[in-house]
CSV table of C-alpha atoms in Angstrom, one decimal:
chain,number,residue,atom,x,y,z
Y,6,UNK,CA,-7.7,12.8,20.4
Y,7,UNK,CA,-6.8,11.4,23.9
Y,8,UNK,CA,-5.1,8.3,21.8
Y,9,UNK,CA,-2.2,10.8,20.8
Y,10,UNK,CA,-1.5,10.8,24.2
Y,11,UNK,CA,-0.9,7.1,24.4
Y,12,UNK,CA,2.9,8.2,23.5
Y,13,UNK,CA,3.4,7.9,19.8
Y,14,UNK,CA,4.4,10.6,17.3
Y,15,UNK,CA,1.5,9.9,15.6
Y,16,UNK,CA,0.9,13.5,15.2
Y,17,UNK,CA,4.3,14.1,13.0
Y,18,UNK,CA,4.1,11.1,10.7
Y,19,UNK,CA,2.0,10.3,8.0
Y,20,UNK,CA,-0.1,7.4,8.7
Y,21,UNK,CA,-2.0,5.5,5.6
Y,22,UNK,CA,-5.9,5.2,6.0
Y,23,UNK,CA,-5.5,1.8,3.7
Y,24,UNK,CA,-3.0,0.3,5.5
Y,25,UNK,CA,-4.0,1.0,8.4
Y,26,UNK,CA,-7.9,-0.8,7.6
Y,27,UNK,CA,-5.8,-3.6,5.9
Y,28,UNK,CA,-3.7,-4.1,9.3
Y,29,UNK,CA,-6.8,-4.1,11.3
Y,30,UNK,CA,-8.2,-7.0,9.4
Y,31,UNK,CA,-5.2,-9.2,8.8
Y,32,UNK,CA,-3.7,-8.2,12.5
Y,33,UNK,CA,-6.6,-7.0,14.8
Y,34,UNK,CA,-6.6,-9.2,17.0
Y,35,UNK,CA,-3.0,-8.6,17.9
Y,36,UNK,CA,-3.4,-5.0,17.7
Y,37,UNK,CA,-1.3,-4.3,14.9
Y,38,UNK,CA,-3.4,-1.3,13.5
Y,39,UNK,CA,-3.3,-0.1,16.7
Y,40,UNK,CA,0.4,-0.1,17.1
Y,41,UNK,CA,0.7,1.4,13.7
Y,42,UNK,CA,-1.4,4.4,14.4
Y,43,UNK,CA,-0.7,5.0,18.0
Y,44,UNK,CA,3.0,3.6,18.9
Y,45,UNK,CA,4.1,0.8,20.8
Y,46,UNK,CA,2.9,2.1,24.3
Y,47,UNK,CA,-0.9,1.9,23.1
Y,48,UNK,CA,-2.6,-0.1,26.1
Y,49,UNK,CA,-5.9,-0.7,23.7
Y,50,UNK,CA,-3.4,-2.3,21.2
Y,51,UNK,CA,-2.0,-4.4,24.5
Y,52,UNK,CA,-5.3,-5.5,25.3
Y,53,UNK,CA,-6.3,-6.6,21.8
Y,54,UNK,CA,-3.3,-9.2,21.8
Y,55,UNK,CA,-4.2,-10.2,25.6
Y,56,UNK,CA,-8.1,-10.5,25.2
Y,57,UNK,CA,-7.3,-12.8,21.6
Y,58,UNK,CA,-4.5,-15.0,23.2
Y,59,UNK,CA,-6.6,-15.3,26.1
Y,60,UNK,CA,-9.5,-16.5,24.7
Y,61,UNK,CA,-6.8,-18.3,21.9
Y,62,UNK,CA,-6.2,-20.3,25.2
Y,63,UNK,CA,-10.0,-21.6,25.1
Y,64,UNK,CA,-9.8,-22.8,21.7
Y,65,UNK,CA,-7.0,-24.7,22.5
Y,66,UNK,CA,-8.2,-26.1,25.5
Y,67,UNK,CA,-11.5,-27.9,23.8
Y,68,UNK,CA,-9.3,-29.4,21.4
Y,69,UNK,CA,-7.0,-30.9,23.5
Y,70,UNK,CA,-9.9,-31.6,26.3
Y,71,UNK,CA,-13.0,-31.8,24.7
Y,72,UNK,CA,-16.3,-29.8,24.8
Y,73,UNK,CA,-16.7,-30.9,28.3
Y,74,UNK,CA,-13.9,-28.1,29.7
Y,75,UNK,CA,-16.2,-25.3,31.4
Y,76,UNK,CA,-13.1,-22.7,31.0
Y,77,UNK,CA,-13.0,-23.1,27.3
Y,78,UNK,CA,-16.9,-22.7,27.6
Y,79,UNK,CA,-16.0,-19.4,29.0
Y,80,UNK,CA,-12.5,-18.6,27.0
Y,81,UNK,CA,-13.9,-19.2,23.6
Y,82,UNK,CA,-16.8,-16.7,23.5
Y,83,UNK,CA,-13.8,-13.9,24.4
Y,84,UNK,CA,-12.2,-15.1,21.1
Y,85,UNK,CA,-15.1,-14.6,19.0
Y,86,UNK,CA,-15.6,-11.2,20.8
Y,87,UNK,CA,-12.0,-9.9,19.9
Y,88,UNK,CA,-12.5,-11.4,16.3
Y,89,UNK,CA,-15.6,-9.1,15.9
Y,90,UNK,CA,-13.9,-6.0,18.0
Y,91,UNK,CA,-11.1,-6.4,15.4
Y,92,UNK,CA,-13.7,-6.7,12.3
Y,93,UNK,CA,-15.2,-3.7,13.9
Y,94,UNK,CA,-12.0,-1.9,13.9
Y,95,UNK,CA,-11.1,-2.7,10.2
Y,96,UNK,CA,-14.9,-1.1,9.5
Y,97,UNK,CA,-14.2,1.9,11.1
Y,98,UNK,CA,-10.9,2.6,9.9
Y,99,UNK,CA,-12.1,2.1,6.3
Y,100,UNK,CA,-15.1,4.1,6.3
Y,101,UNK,CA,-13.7,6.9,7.8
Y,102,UNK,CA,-14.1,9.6,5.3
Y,103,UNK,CA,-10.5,10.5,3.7
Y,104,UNK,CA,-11.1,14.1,4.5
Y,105,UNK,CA,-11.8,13.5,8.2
Y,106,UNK,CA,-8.6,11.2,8.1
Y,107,UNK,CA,-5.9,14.0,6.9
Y,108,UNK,CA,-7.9,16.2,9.3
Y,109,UNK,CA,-7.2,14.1,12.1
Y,110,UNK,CA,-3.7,13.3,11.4
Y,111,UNK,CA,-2.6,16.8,10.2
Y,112,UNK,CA,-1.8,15.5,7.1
Y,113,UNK,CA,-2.5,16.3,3.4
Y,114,UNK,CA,-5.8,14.4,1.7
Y,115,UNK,CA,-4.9,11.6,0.0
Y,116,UNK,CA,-7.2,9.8,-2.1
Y,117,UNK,CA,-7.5,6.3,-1.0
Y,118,UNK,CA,-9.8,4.9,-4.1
Y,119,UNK,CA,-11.4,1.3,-3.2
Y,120,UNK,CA,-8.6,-0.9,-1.2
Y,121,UNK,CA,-10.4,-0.2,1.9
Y,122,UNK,CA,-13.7,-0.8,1.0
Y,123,UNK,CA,-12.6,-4.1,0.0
Y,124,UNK,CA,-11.1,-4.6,3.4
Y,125,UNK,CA,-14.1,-3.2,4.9
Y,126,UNK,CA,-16.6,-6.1,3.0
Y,127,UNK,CA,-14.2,-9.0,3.8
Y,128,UNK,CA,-14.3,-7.8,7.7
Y,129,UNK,CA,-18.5,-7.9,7.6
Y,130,UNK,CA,-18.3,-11.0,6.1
Y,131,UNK,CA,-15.7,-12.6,8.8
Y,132,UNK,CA,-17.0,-10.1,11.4
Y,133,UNK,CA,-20.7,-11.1,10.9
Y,134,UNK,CA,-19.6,-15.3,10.9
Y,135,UNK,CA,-17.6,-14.4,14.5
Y,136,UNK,CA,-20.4,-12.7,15.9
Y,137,UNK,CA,-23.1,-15.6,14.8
Y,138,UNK,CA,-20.8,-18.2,15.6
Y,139,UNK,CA,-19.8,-16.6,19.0
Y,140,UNK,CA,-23.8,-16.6,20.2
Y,141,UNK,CA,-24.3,-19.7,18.9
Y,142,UNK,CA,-21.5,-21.3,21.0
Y,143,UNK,CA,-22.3,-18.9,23.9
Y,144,UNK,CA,-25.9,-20.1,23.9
Y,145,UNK,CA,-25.3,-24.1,23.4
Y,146,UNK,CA,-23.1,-23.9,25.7
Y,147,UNK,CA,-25.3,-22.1,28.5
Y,148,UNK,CA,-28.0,-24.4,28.1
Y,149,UNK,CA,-26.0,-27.5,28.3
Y,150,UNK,CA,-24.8,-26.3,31.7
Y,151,UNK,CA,-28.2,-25.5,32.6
Y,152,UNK,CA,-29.2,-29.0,31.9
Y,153,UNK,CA,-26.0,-30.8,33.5
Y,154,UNK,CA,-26.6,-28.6,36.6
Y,155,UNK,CA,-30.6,-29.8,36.8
């Protein structure tokens, strides 16, 4: 529980497992579930929206300069990462079980019935493409500065 400490009331106010795993998914990598559950001073929320517009930054770059930019070679694997940190997130969050949820949140159970499980397949379906996609780039990318440094 050293997140309460992060300087939120999260303690006093009933926070909603399912839209908590909903925010994770459609605004992990700004850190909006994070913000929701732990206030607005969160610094794991902060560095969600930095690491993603960071490595937002890369994807940018190889559009505007091609695939021959060595910081988008570098920028744009850090996007795929906080696109499967995020997925991750929404995973966690909705699997939690809802008794383990009230418990933590000194709350009364609520029964959260299947929105979150939904969330929680549409994040391993994105989650899983990020994390392919991310080695795959990584990995082309390393070899073909292996070969332009030979």
């Amino acid at each position: 529980m050293p997140d309460r400490a992060a300087g939120s009331t999260a303690a006093t106010k009933s926070k909603s497992k399912t839209l908590a795993t909903w925010l994770a998914l459609l605004g992990g990598l700004l850190g909006a579930h994070r913000f929701y559950l732990h206030g607005w001073r969160d610094v794991l929320g902060w560095l969600h929206a930095l690491g993603s517009l960071i490595g937002l930054v890369g994807v940018v770059r190889m559009l505007n300069l091609g695939q021959d930019d060595h910081a988008a070679w570098l920028l744009i694997p850090l996007f795929g990462a906080m696109v499967v940190v995020a997925m991750l997130s929404t995973i966690v969050l909705g699997l939690t079980p809802d008794e383990r949820w009230a418990e933590r949140r000194g709350q009364p159970l609520q029964d959260t019935r299947w929105a979150p499980v939904i969330a929680v397949v549409i994040a391993l379906l994105v989650g899983g493409a990020a994390l392919m996609g991310t080695l795959a780039f990584a990995g082309q990318m390393f070899f073909e500065y292996q070969k332009l440094s030979a």
